[in-house]
Amino acid sequence: MKEFQIVVLAKQVPDTRNIGKDAMKADGTVNRAVLPAIFNPEDLHALEQALRIKDQFPGSTITLLTMGPPRAVEILKEGFYRGADDGILLTDRAFAGSDTLATSYALSCAIRKIKNVDLIVCGRQAIDGDTAQVGPQVAEKLGIPQITYAEEIVSITNDKIQVKRRLERGIETVESAFPVLITVNSSAPHCRPRNAKRLMKYKHSSTTSNRQESNEDYLATAVTKAYLTIKEWSVNNIDAEPEELGLGGSPTKVKKVDNIAFQSKESRTLDDFDEDIDGLMKELIEAHIIG
Amino acid sequence: MNNIIVYCELDEGKIADVSFELLTKGRSLATQLNCKLEALLIGDNLQGLEKEIFPYGVDTIYMADDKRLSPYSTLPHTSIVVNLFREQKPQIALMGATTIGRDLGPRVSSALKSGLTADCTELEIGDHEDKKQNKVYKDLLYQIRPAFGGNIIATIINPDCRPQMATVREGVMKKAIADPDYKGEIVQLDIEKYVDDTDFVVKIIERHIEKTKVNIKNSPVIISGGFGVGSAENFKLLHKLAALLGGEVGASRAAVDAGFAEHERQVGQTGITVRPKLYIACGISGQIQHLAGMLESSIIISINQDPNAPINKIANYVITGRVENVIPKMIKYYKEHTK
């Protein structure tokens, strides 16, 4: 039976539903440090698809790859709790200010380093940008096909995969050989919950730098339980061209950011008393807005 | 060279509305930049479609006509777009922010190492001064979009890379014919020069397109619900009122995420842009990303428990109260006072 080498791309995102005023820096980029951070929801759907393949092909390996600041290690741990075999944190100041293209470039360089990858799965889009660009751009950089808007893996054999895609007005089933990149929709099944045994096992996993920072006895842990040390890759680990990374490697620039002040209308304020509602409805009917 | 190219999307053999909307915008940008407006049409059996495209003021239509190019598939369409752009070097390229445009756009931008801005709500031409490099860029495309969960509006530019690429959702731009007798030329592309056999590795096994069930874009009355509606059960009240008024039910993103309403009903930057006669916002707080999709409604009524909800600022009528109290009263009055 085939043992698939699967990479799941995940992003730690600010919970954009809870945003304060100091969320933006002066240069127009996002100040992630002040926001609650979560596992991008659709990336969890992607992890579930990978886990299902592993259920069917038990020798398969799932590597969770994320690019972000040191604290993004939290989502790798979350991935371990739910069944990922390995995790890589791609972190370096050189990546700061990356737009989608520079991000895709860095991720694709890292995936090349993982070697012999059959399948890359990621969420359709991240809730902080909603661009849905990184998946297709990574596929292009690797020169492999992409299947976007996946809802279900219909079938998978040693050399072919069939995927059902959710389009605006219907569905489409497509078939591809490996390697291929798949982006998963939120209409796909939710990710399975944390596994209690795995939670115990990986609770103390971290990267070496995070341990150094918190003055933990990291050397002892690394020696006794190697699996508790999460891989941490910098620019030096991925053979990337420095000029294609970060702000410098990003063709799009934020020219300016505005807090929008909409022109206020002269609004009439009503209460929910019968006479207020009745009066309003009467007006709307007489003005032929309704009726 | 240095023209504007709009990728025209086909939906079951018909040109998608969003493409006409982009051509309309493209025409005004081309006039401002004094360049040509060009359209790219990729599919099967395209003859005759030019008659629909030229009136938008299109100077050139590139046609890639081949059985294998329909329905849309990522790799062959990408190859054609990328190779044509390498050859023609457009300064601006526009696509719909549809399942097709959002599959194709990023792939093209990656191949050309050019920037792409998704879901723009406005496109303008303007200059940019880079003070660090002491350089002035003339006539850039300002790609304007709500960002970061819709809490701010960002203006994005691509100073150095071409084409400047942007996607726009359906309904955001208005469509208008420029001149019914506009004359342009058709350029038939020799497919073999643009597409490789290996581009056909992904096979479409099955395709099932449904008729649109929800048509909120053209509805004159929209009763829209937010997270504040509280439950899918309470959303039924909105449906009841909508049915009575001959309207449709819309939803905010938060309501869709909470499972109160289907995704097809989402109004806003990442959903549908609407301009109804009457928009009733029920329990919607009013993030920019939502307002961007309904700001041009003629009359806006906000029903909200919070008298300071941001949406109240742009509403003509603000009803401070609970949705489940107010809507039944509206239904009752309407039933009693109309036939």
XYZ file of C-alpha atoms in Angstrom, chain A:
291
model
C 0.000 0.000 0.000
C 1.239 3.432 -0.863
C 2.568 5.670 1.858
C 1.678 9.222 0.968
C 3.910 12.099 1.882
C 1.383 14.838 2.672
C 2.085 18.458 3.533
C -0.660 20.549 5.121
C -0.156 24.316 4.859
C -1.606 26.195 7.786
C -1.641 29.761 8.939
C -2.061 31.293 12.338
C -4.448 34.170 11.832
C -5.653 37.030 13.956
C -9.228 36.455 14.938
C -10.590 39.174 12.688
C -13.913 39.060 14.435
C -12.297 40.671 17.499
C -10.271 43.641 16.410
C -9.078 46.644 18.350
C -7.957 50.020 17.082
C -4.212 49.384 17.363
C -4.328 46.491 14.913
C -2.512 48.333 12.144
C 1.059 49.572 12.166
C 2.000 52.906 10.648
C 3.339 51.253 7.474
C -0.041 49.715 6.773
C 0.873 46.166 7.682
C -0.912 44.225 10.348
C 0.254 44.313 13.928
C -0.410 40.677 14.707
C 1.147 40.871 18.150
C -1.887 42.582 19.692
C -4.562 40.204 18.384
C -5.878 36.858 19.584
C -4.463 34.231 17.244
C -6.237 31.120 15.968
C -5.703 28.215 13.556
C -7.114 29.449 10.262
C -10.483 27.652 10.082
C -10.252 26.318 6.531
C -6.743 24.999 7.197
C -8.294 22.779 9.854
C -10.677 21.435 7.227
C -7.591 20.743 5.122
C -5.924 18.866 7.979
C -9.005 16.682 8.275
C -8.756 15.700 4.603
C -5.121 14.729 5.140
C -6.037 12.695 8.224
C -8.689 10.842 6.240
C -6.121 9.868 3.649
C -3.870 8.648 6.418
C -6.770 6.601 7.854
C -7.019 4.884 4.486
C -3.259 4.639 3.870
C -1.867 4.199 7.393
C 1.818 4.477 6.523
C 1.346 8.016 5.219
C 3.063 10.990 6.836
C 1.409 14.332 7.499
C 3.712 17.307 7.886
C 2.173 20.565 8.987
C 4.019 23.582 7.600
C 3.407 27.114 8.750
C 5.164 30.390 8.154
C 4.917 33.013 10.845
C 6.342 34.456 14.028
C 7.622 32.168 16.826
C 4.217 31.990 18.477
C 2.766 30.321 15.365
C 4.166 27.144 16.894
C 0.841 27.015 18.764
C -0.986 25.832 15.660
C 1.623 23.157 15.007
C 0.952 21.811 18.489
C -2.757 21.954 17.773
C -2.047 19.913 14.642
C -0.097 17.324 16.651
C -3.009 16.963 19.062
C -5.274 16.196 16.155
C -3.006 13.741 14.379
C -0.235 15.441 12.368
C 3.043 13.509 12.405
C 5.479 16.326 11.966
C 5.507 20.108 12.053
C 7.764 22.778 10.647
C 7.769 26.405 11.668
C 9.169 28.610 8.936
C 10.241 31.724 10.727
C 12.694 34.481 9.956
C 12.720 38.253 10.002
C 13.500 38.060 6.303
C 9.895 36.934 5.689
C 8.370 39.995 7.358
C 6.046 42.050 5.170
C 5.538 39.271 2.611
C 2.554 39.563 0.309
C 0.933 36.415 -1.074
C 3.550 35.956 -3.784
C 6.556 36.223 -1.446
C 4.763 33.925 1.023
C 4.096 31.343 -1.682
C 7.690 31.492 -2.781
C 8.999 30.824 0.741
C 6.507 27.986 1.298
C 7.351 26.379 -2.035
C 11.077 26.471 -1.198
C 10.329 24.765 2.116
C 8.164 22.097 0.441
C 11.018 21.329 -1.961
C 13.182 20.665 1.083
C 10.670 18.174 2.501
C 11.179 16.099 -0.677
C 9.018 13.549 -2.463
C 5.795 15.246 -1.466
C 2.782 13.619 -3.140
C 0.078 15.900 -1.925
C -0.210 19.391 -0.502
C -3.455 20.352 1.192
C -4.400 23.769 2.515
C -7.452 25.865 3.278
C -9.013 27.786 0.412
C -8.250 31.103 2.088
C -7.277 32.688 5.381
C -9.747 34.824 7.265
C -7.352 37.749 7.674
C -6.865 38.340 3.970
C -9.545 36.307 2.157
C -7.402 36.365 -0.968
C -7.342 32.604 -1.753
C -4.057 33.197 -3.571
C -1.386 31.305 -1.664
C -2.613 27.813 -2.598
C -2.604 28.333 -6.383
C 0.637 30.322 -6.217
C 2.441 27.565 -4.317
C 1.207 25.051 -6.906
C 2.487 27.244 -9.728
C 5.873 27.732 -8.069
C 6.213 23.952 -7.703
C 4.995 23.395 -11.255
C 2.204 21.053 -10.181
C -1.554 21.066 -10.839
C -4.030 22.537 -8.352
C -7.555 21.616 -7.380
C -9.257 24.524 -5.645
C -12.554 24.685 -3.721
C -12.374 21.020 -2.722
C -15.258 19.710 -0.681
C -14.565 15.993 -0.668
C -11.936 13.538 -1.762
C -14.099 11.117 -3.692
C -11.473 8.447 -4.181
C -7.777 7.971 -3.915
C -5.582 5.222 -5.338
C -1.821 4.797 -5.510
C -1.537 7.072 -8.485
C -4.758 9.078 -8.826
C -7.028 11.240 -6.782
C -10.602 12.312 -7.522
C -11.877 15.434 -5.851
C -15.300 17.033 -5.728
C -15.148 20.819 -6.072
C -17.798 23.255 -4.918
C -18.391 25.950 -7.533
C -20.661 28.988 -7.321
C -23.522 27.160 -8.900
C -22.848 23.492 -8.693
C -20.225 20.832 -8.327
C -17.464 19.406 -10.441
C -15.456 16.247 -9.923
C -11.920 16.244 -11.279
C -9.149 13.699 -11.400
C -5.445 14.321 -11.105
C -2.235 12.381 -10.778
C 0.325 13.168 -8.058
C 1.814 15.472 -7.012
C -1.062 17.887 -6.732
C -2.110 20.743 -4.464
C -5.654 20.879 -3.104
C -7.343 23.846 -1.438
C -10.231 22.927 0.850
C -13.498 24.803 1.352
C -15.287 25.360 4.613
C -18.117 23.208 3.231
C -15.822 20.171 3.687
C -16.117 18.194 6.945
C -14.832 19.783 10.155
C -11.599 18.605 11.660
C -11.753 15.828 14.206
C -11.176 16.960 17.810
C -7.975 16.671 19.772
C -6.964 13.184 20.781
C -6.415 12.942 24.560
C -3.365 10.680 24.307
C -1.741 12.897 21.731
C -2.492 15.943 23.834
C -0.574 14.420 26.734
C 2.249 13.368 24.467
C 2.797 16.700 22.721
C 1.750 19.122 25.438
C 5.328 20.185 26.103
C 6.486 20.332 22.516
C 8.075 23.594 21.414
C 10.845 24.997 19.304
C 14.355 25.364 20.649
C 14.249 29.158 20.387
C 10.994 29.395 22.272
C 12.501 27.253 25.013
C 15.605 29.398 25.141
C 13.474 32.448 25.456
C 11.540 31.055 28.381
C 14.734 29.714 29.993
C 13.566 26.121 29.902
C 16.008 23.317 30.223
C 15.748 22.715 26.501
C 18.845 20.601 26.100
C 17.570 17.940 28.455
C 14.205 17.720 26.683
C 15.790 17.593 23.267
C 17.974 14.691 24.269
C 15.352 12.568 26.016
C 12.331 13.159 23.788
C 13.370 14.377 20.368
C 9.764 14.468 19.112
C 9.039 17.311 21.524
C 11.338 19.632 19.640
C 9.485 21.236 16.775
C 11.495 21.942 13.642
C 12.275 25.556 13.067
C 13.476 26.619 9.636
C 14.928 29.947 8.662
C 15.908 31.368 5.296
C 19.115 29.365 5.541
C 17.242 26.065 5.549
C 15.233 26.519 2.376
C 17.631 27.611 -0.385
C 15.613 30.709 -1.243
C 16.696 33.705 -3.282
C 16.762 36.511 -0.691
C 15.443 39.140 -3.110
C 12.221 37.170 -3.599
C 11.377 37.181 0.095
C 9.662 39.561 2.471
C 8.719 43.123 1.714
C 11.372 43.383 -1.026
C 10.056 40.278 -2.799
C 6.472 41.489 -2.686
C 5.230 43.182 -5.860
C 2.175 44.617 -4.127
C 2.678 47.518 -1.751
C 0.199 49.057 0.614
C 0.036 52.684 -0.455
C -2.251 53.764 2.312
C -4.781 52.561 4.796
C -7.872 54.500 5.743
C -10.344 54.201 8.483
C -13.452 54.873 6.563
C -15.874 57.454 7.747
C -19.084 56.962 5.845
C -21.126 60.004 5.236
C -23.809 59.873 7.842
C -27.345 60.109 6.639
C -30.023 62.056 8.341
C -31.640 59.125 9.935
C -34.881 58.942 11.805
C -34.834 56.984 14.999
C -37.831 54.880 15.919
C -38.747 52.619 18.782
C -40.249 49.187 18.425
C -43.692 50.390 19.547
C -46.603 49.449 17.303
C -47.310 53.046 16.262
C -43.685 53.647 15.188
C -43.564 50.511 13.054
C -47.025 51.128 11.629
C -46.090 54.704 10.708
C -42.950 53.550 8.936
C -44.761 50.809 7.007
C -47.449 53.276 5.982
C -44.805 55.638 4.632
C -43.055 52.884 2.681
C -46.290 51.691 1.125
C -47.384 55.226 0.185
C -44.004 55.930 -1.383
C -44.346 52.664 -3.372
C -41.116 51.356 -1.912
C -43.092 48.246 -1.026
C -46.550 46.994 -1.895
